[in-house]
XYZ file of C-alpha atoms in Angstrom:
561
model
C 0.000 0.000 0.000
C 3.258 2.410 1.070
C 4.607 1.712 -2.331
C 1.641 2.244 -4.646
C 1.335 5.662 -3.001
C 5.174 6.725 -3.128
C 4.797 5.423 -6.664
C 1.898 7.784 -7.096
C 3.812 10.666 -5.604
C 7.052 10.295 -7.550
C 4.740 10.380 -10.830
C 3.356 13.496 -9.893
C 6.304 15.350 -8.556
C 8.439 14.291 -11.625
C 5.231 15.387 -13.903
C 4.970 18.549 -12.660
C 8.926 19.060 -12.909
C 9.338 18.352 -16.401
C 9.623 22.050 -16.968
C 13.077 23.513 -17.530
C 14.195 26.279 -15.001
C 14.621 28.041 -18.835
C 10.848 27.486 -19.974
C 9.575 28.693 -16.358
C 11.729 31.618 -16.246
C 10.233 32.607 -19.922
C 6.922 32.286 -18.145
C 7.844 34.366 -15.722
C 8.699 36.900 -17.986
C 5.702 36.394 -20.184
C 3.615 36.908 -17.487
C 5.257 40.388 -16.184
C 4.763 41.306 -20.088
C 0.941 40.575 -19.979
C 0.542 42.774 -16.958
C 2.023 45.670 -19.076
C -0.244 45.419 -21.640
C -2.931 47.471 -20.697
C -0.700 50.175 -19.254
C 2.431 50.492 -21.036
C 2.110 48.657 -24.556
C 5.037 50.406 -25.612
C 7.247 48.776 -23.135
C 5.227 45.714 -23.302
C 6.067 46.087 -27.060
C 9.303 45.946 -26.547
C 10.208 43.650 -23.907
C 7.988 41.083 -26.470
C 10.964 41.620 -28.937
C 13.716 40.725 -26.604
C 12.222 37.460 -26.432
C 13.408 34.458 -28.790
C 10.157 32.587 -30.144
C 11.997 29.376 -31.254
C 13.873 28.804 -27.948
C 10.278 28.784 -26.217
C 8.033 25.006 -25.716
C 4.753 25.161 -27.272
C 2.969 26.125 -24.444
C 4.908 29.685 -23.746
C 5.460 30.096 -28.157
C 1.392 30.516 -27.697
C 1.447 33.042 -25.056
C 4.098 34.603 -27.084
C 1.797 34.587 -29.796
C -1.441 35.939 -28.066
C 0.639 38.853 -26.423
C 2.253 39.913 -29.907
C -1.275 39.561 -31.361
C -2.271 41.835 -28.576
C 0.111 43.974 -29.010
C -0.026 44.444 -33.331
C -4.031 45.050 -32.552
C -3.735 47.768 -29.589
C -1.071 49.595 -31.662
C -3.276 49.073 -34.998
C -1.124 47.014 -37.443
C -2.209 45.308 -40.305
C -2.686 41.333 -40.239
C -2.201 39.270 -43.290
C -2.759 35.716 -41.440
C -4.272 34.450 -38.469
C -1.512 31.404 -38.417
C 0.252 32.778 -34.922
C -3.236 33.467 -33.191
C -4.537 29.844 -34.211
C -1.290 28.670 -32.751
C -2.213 30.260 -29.093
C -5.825 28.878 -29.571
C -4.370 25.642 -30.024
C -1.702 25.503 -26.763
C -4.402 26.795 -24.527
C -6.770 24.557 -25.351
C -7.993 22.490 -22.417
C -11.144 20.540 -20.913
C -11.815 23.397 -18.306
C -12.249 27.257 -20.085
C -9.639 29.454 -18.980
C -8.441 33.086 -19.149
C -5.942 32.935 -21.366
C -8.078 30.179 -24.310
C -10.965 33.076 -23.790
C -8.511 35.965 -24.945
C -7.067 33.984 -27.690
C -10.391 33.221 -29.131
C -11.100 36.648 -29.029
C -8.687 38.199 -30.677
C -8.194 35.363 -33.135
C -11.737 36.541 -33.707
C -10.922 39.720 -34.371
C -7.788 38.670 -36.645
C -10.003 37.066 -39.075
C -12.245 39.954 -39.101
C -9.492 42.593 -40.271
C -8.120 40.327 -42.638
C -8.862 41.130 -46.004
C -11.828 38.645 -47.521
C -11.895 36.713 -44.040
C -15.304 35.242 -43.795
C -17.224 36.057 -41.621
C -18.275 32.557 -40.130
C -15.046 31.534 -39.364
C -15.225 35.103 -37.106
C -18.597 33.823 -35.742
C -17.079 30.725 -34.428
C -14.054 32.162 -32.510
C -16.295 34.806 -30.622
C -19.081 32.460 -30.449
C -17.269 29.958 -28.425
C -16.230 32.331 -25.533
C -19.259 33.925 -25.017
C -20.809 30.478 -23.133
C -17.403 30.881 -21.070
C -18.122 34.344 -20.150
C -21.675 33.408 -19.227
C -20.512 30.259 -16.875
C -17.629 32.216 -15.493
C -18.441 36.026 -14.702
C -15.114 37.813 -14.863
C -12.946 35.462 -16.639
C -11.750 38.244 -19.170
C -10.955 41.775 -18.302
C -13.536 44.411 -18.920
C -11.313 45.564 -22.223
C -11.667 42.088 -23.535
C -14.683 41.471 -22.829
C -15.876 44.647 -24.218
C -14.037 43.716 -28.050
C -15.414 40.259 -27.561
C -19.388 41.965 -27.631
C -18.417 44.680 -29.962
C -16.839 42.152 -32.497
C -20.199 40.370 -32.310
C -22.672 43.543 -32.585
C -20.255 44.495 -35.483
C -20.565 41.271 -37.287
C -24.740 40.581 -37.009
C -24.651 44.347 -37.940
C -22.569 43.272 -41.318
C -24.818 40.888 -41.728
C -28.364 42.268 -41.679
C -28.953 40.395 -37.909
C -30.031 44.134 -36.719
C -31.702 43.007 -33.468
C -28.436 41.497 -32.383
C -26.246 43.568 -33.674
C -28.296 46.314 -30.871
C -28.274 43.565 -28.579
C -24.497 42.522 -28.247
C -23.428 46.621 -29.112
C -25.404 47.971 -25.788
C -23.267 45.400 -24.075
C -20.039 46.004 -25.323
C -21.061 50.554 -24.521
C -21.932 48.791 -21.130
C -18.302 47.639 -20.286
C -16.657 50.706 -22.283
C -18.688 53.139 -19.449
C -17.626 50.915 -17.151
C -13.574 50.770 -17.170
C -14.122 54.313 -18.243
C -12.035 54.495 -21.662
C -13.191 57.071 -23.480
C -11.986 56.243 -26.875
C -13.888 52.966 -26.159
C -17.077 54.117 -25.393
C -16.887 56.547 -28.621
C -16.067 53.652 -30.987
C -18.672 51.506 -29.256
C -21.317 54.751 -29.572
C -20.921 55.344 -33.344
C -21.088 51.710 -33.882
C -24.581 51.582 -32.300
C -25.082 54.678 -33.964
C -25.009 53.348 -37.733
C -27.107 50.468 -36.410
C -29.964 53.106 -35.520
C -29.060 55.063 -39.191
C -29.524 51.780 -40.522
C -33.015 50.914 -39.248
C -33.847 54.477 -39.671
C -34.414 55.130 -36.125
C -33.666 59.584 -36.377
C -34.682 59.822 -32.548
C -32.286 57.221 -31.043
C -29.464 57.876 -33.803
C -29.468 61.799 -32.498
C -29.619 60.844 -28.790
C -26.478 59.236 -29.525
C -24.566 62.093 -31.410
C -25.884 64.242 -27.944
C -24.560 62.165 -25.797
C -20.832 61.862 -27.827
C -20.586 65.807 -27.756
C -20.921 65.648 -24.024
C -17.642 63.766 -23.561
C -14.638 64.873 -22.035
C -11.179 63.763 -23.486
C -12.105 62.948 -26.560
C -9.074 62.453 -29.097
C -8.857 64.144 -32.105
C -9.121 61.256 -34.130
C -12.570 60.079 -32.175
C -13.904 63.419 -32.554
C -13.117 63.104 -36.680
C -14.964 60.565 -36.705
C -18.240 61.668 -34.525
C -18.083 64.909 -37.297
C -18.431 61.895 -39.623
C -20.916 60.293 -37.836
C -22.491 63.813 -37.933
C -22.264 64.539 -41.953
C -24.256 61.326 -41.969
C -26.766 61.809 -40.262
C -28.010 65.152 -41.654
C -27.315 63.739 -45.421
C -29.909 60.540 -44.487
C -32.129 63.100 -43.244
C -31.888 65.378 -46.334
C -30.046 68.588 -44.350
C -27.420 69.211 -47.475
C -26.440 71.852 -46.546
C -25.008 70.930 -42.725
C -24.282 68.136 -44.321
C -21.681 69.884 -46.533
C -20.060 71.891 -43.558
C -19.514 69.155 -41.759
C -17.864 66.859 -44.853
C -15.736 69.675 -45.878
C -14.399 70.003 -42.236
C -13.535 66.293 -42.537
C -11.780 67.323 -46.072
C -9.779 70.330 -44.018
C -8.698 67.887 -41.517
C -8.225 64.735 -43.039
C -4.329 65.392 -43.096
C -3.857 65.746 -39.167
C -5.400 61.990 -38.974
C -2.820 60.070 -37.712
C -5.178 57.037 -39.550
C -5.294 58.562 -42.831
C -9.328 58.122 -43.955
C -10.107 56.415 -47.000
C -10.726 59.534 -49.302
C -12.446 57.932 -52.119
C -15.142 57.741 -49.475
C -15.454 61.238 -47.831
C -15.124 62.881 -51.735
C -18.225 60.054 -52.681
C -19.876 61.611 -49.948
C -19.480 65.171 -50.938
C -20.190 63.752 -54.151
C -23.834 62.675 -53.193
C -24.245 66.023 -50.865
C -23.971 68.268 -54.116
C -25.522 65.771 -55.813
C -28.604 66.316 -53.175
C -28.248 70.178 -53.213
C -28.756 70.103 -57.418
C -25.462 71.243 -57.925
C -24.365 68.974 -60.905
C -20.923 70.089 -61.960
C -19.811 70.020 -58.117
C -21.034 66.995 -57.871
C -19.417 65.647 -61.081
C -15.729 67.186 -59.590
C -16.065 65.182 -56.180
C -17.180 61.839 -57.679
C -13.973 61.734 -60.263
C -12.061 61.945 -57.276
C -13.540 59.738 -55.530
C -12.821 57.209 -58.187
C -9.120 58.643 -58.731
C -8.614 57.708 -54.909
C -9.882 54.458 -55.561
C -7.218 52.755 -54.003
C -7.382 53.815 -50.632
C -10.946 51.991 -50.720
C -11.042 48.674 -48.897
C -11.912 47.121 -52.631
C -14.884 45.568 -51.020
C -17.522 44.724 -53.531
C -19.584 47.801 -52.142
C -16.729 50.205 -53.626
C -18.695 49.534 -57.309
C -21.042 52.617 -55.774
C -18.375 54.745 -56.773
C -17.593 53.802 -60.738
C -21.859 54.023 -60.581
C -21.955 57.518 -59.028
C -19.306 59.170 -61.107
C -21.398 57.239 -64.506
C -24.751 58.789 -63.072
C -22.953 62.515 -62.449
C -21.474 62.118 -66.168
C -24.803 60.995 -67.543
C -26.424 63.865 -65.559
C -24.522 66.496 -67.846
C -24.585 64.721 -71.119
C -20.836 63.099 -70.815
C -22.325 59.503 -71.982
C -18.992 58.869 -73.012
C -18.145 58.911 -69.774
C -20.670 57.385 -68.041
C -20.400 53.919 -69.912
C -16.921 53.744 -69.059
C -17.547 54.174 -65.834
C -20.698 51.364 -65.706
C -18.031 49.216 -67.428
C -16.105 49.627 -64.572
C -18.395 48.822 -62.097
C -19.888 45.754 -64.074
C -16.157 44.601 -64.511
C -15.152 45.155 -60.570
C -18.688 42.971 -59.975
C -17.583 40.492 -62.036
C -13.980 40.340 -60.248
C -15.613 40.451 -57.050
C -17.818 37.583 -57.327
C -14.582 35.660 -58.296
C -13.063 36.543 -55.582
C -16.151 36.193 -53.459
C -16.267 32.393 -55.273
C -13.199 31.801 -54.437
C -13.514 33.376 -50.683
C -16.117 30.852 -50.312
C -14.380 27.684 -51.348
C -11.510 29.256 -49.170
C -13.883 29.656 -46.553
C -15.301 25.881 -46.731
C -11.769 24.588 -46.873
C -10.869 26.556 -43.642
C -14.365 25.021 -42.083
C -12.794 21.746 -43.259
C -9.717 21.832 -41.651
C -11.309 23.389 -38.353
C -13.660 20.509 -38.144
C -11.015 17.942 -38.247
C -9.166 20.205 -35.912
C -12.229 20.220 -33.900
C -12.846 16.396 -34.311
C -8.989 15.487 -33.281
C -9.094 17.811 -30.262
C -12.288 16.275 -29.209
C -10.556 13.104 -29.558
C -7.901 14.186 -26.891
C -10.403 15.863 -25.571
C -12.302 12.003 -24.701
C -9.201 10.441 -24.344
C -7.999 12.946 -21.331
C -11.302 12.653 -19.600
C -11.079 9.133 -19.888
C -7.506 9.178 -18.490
C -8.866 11.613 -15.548
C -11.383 9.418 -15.029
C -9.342 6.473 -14.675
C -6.883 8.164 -12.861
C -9.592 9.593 -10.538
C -11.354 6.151 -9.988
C -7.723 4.941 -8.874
C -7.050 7.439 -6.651
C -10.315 7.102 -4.833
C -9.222 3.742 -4.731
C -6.224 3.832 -3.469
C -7.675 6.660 -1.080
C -10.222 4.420 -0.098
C -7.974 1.278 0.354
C -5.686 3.610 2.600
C -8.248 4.516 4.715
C -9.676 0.961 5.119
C -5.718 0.265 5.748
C -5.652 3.064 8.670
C -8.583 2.479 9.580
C -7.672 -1.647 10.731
C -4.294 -0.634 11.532
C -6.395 2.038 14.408
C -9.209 -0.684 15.084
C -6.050 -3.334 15.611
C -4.193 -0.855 18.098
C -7.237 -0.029 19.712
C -7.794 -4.032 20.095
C -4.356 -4.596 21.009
C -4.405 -2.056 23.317
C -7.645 -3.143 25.339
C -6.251 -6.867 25.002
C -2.805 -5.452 27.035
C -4.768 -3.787 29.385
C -6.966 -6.919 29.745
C -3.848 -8.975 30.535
C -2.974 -6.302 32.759
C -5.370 -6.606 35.196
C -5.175 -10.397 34.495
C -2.282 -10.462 36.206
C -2.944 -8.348 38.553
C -5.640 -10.103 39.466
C -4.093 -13.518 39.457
C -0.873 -11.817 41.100
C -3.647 -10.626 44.010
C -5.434 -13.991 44.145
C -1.762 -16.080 44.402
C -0.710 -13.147 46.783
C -3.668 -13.644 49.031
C -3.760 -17.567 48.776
C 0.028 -17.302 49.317
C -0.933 -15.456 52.885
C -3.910 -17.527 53.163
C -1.852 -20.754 53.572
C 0.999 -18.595 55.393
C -1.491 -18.101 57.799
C -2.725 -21.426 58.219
C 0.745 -23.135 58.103
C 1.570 -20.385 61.224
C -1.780 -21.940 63.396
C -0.571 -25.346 62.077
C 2.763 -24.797 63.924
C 1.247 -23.076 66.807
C -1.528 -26.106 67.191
C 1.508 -28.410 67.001
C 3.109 -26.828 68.923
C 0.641 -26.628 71.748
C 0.068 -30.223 71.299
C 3.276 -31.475 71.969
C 3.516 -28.563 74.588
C 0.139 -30.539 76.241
C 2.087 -33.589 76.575
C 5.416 -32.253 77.849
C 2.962 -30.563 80.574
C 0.903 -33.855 81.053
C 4.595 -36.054 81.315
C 6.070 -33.337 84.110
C 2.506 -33.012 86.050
C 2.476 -36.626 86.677
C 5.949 -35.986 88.719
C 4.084 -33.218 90.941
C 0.628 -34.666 90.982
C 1.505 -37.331 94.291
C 3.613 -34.415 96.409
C 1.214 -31.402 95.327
C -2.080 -31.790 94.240
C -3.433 -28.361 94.492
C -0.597 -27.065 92.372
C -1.730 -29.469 89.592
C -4.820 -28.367 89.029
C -3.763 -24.955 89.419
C -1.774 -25.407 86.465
C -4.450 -27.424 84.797
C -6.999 -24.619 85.095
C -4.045 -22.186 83.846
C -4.062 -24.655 80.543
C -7.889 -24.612 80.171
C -7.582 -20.799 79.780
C -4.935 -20.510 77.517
C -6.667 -22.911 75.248
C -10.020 -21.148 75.400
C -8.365 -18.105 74.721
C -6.651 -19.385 71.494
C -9.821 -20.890 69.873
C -11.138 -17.117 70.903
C -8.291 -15.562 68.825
C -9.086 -17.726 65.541
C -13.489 -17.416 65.907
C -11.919 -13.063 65.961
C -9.608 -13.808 62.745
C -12.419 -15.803 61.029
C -14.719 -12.600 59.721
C -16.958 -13.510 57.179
C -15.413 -11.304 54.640
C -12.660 -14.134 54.915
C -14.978 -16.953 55.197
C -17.399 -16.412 52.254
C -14.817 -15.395 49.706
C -12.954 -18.872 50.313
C -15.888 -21.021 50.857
C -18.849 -21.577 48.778
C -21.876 -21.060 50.865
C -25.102 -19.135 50.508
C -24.930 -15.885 52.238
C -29.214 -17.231 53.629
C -27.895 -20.712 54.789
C -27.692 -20.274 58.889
C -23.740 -20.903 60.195
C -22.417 -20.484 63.950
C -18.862 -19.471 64.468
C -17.519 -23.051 64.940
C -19.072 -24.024 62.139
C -17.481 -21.717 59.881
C -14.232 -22.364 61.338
C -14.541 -26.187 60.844
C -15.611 -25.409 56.878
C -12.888 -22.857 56.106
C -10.058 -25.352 57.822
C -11.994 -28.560 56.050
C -11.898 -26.242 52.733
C -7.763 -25.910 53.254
C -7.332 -29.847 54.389
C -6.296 -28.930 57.708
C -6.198 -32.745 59.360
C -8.943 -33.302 62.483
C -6.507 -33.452 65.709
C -5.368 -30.064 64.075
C -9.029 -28.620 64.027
C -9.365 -29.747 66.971
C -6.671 -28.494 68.899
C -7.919 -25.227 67.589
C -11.192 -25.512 68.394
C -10.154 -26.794 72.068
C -12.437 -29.861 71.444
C -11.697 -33.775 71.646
C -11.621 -35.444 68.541
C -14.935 -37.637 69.129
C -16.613 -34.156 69.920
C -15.681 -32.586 66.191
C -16.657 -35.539 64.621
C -20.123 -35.428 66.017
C -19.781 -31.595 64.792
C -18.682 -32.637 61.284
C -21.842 -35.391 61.052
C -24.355 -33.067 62.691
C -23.012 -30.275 60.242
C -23.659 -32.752 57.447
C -26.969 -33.975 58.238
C -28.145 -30.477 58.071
C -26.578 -29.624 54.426
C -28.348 -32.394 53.447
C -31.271 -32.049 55.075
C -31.375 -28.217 53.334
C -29.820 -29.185 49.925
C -33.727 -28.483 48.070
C -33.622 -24.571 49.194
C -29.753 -24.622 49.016
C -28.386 -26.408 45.906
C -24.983 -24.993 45.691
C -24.293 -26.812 49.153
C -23.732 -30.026 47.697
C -19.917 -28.954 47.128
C -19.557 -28.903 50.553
C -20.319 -32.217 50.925
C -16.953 -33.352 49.076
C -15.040 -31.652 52.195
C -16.508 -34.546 54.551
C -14.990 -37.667 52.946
């Protein structure tokens, strides 16, 4: 039993030490490098850089990954691949959610969403899977987190026409932005749910939240670019040109003190459609070739075809037909190239969806084979627990058995040591009247041999001396009916406590009990011999005569023969 748990221990100690002082001191320094995230990213930044990625074990290469991904998406750098992110999914993966499998979903999540042509499912099911961990596990990701992780989700219903959850997910991701109190997030997070109110055409809600993003204190330049953006929109839905066109030309002024630089094929497209609303065709004409010339700086998404269609419709507007077709070319010819791409984005997509599900399938795989090895593993430590504790538990109930035996044998001898003590005085006792009635017997004689010398010359002093005898024998058969107490008489002798004994009696049983022989007993009495028999015989006629009411009498009877 020892050696089955030693065994167990040694497992576990050299499991858990398989680590090299090398790989934990890398975690160590991982770990002060997450803390600095969220306050010094620059430092974070480049403390990450100091760090060689190929000397690190899988398990610290994917923190190394998730805090570099981190990093490129708080400092707003461009991803071309969400390889290093899947690799941090991957090593964190485990049967119980955790902190750091939560952030990596997240922001492999948001990865895939700013990579060009990234479907959008493959999005879905990163964010998707933490949001049952965040719902079992309050807290598990800081509020920053957690607040990407629900505006990633409004974002991506709002992308894709799922307008009631796009509000939904949006109100909680403004939720935690008031909360930690980051002003840039809650003004990202406001003009988010802001386009999702332009979008449903809600003017009342929309404008309630432009009020409440001029109230803000500490707003950055470039979040206050785009709430003027946010503004220009609103009043061209509604049809106010001309605020519309102050506040798009102030985006024009500024747009080269954006440390982002906006995508100006978009703001001149929107001036475009402002002049456009205010009847003013050649101004209108102007902004929508440039808008086309700046083509580039457009995402390319298949949406951008608005623009080779606007600058057509301005051209056909003042008779340029010439013009215009080339421009509807365009836009037919950037359709067709889209849905290519689009074609192609989708097979991509399925072939990612693929691979994920065998991914999926695999780790589920380990996933069954770990919880069958915990479960075995558990079943056999509750076995051995349990077999310890029967083992402790005998090992007690033997001591305790033992113990109670010892102290039985104890008083055993004690006991016996008492009983041969007392029967050891007992027979010391009697041996001592033995001598003494011996010795008063042959004393009798010697007296009876040296009276007959004085008897014939002095007769009187004879009986003088004979009465002197008398005494001293009545006195010594006084001495033993005092030293024969019942106390001493019924713990040697077995008689009923109710069966009616005199003195002399007594003494006859307790000497007959210890074989004293008959002169002896009577010496000590200071009878003749003839009178103890008749004693003995009428002593025996009445145990027999009482043996119906007395049963336990008839082991007396023995002590007559």
């Amino acid at each position: 039993m020892k050696f089955c748990f030693f065994c167990t221990l040694i497992l576990l100690v050299t499991f858990w030490s398989c680590q090299t002082p090398f790989q934990k001191e890398a975690e160590r320094t991982l770990v002060a490098i997450d803390s600095l995230i969220y306050e010094d990213y620059n430092a974070a930044n480049d403390s990450l850089k100091d760090i060689d990625v190929s000397q690190l074990n899988s398990k610290n290469r994917g923190y190394y990954y998730l805090l570099s991904t981190i990093l490129k998406s708080r400092l707003d750098q461009t991803f071309v691949s969400d390889s290093a992110i899947s690799v941090a999914v991957e090593s964190f993966r485990s049967p119980l959610p955790n902190n750091n499998i939560a952030r990596a979903l997240v922001y492999q999540g948001i990865v895939r969403y700013k990579i060009p042509n990234s479907p959008d499912s493959l999005v879905f099911i990163s964010l998707k899977e933490v949001e049952p961990m965040i719902n079992t596990f309050p807290g598990l990701l800081r509020l920053e987190e957690e607040a990407k992780l629900w505006f990633f989700l409004g974002i991506l219903h709002y992308d894709n026409n799922n307008f009631q959850q796009a509000e939904k997910y949006l109100d909680m991701a403004l939720r935690k932005a008031e909360q930690m109190e980051d002003v840039s997030a809650v003004v990202i997070t406001s003009l988010a749910v802001f386009w999702r109110y332009i979008s449903i055409d809600n003017k009342e809600k929309s404008q309630g939240v432009l009020d409440k993003l001029r109230l803000l204190n500490g707003v950055s330049f470039e979040n206050r670019y785009d709430i003027i953006n946010a503004q220009a929109a609103y009043y061209y839905y509604y049809k106010d040109y001309e605020n519309a066109l102050k506040e798009y030309k102030i985006l024009e002024e500024r747009m080269s003190e954006v440390k982002l630089k906006p995508r100006l094929s978009n703001i001149y497209y929107s001036i475009s459609r402002v002049y456009s609303g205010l009847g003013k065709r050649d101004s209108s004409l102007f902004y929508a070739k440039k808008s086309v010339k700046h083509f580039p700086d457009s995402l390319g998404e298949w949406q951008d075809y608005n623009l080779f269609v606007n600058l057509g419709n301005e051209a056909s507007k003042v008779g340029d037909y010439e013009l215009a077709a080339t421009r509807y070319k365009d836009a037919v010819n950037f359709l067709v190239d889209k849905s290519g791409e689009r074609s192609e984005k989708k097979i991509l997509e399925l072939e990612k969806q693929y691979d994920l599900s065998e991914a999926r399938v695999e780790t589920l795989r380990q996933k069954q084979k770990f919880q069958r090895f915990a479960f075995i593993a558990g079943a056999g430590f509750v076995l051995l627990v349990f077999i310890v504790l029967i083992y402790f538990l005998n090992l007690r109930k033997s001591r305790v058995e033992y113990e109670n035996e010892r102290l039985m044998r104890i008083s055993a001898e004690k006991e016996v040591a008492g009983k041969v003590r007392e029967g050891f005085q007992r027979r010391h006792l009697l041996r001592f009247y033995q001598l003494i009635t011996q010795r008063e017997m042959v004393a009798q004689q010697r007296f009876d041999m040296l009276s007959q010398k004085y008897i014939r010359s002095d007769s009187s002093a004879y009986k003088e001396l004979q009465t002197e005898l008398n005494a001293l024998k009545e006195e010594f058969s006084g001495m033993m009916y005092n030293l024969m107490n019942d106390d001493l008489f019924y713990s040697n002798v077995d008689v009923p406590s109710g069966f009616p004994l005199s003195n002399t009696e007594k003494v006859v049983l307790f000497l007959l009990k210890f074989e004293i022989p008959s002169a002896e007993i009577a010496t000590v009495l200071g009878i003749t011999n003839n009178n103890l028999r008749v004693r003995k015989s009428n002593l025996k006629k009445r145990i027999l005569e009482n043996l119906s009411d007395y049963p336990s009498l008839n082991n007396l009877l023995e002590l007559f023969n």
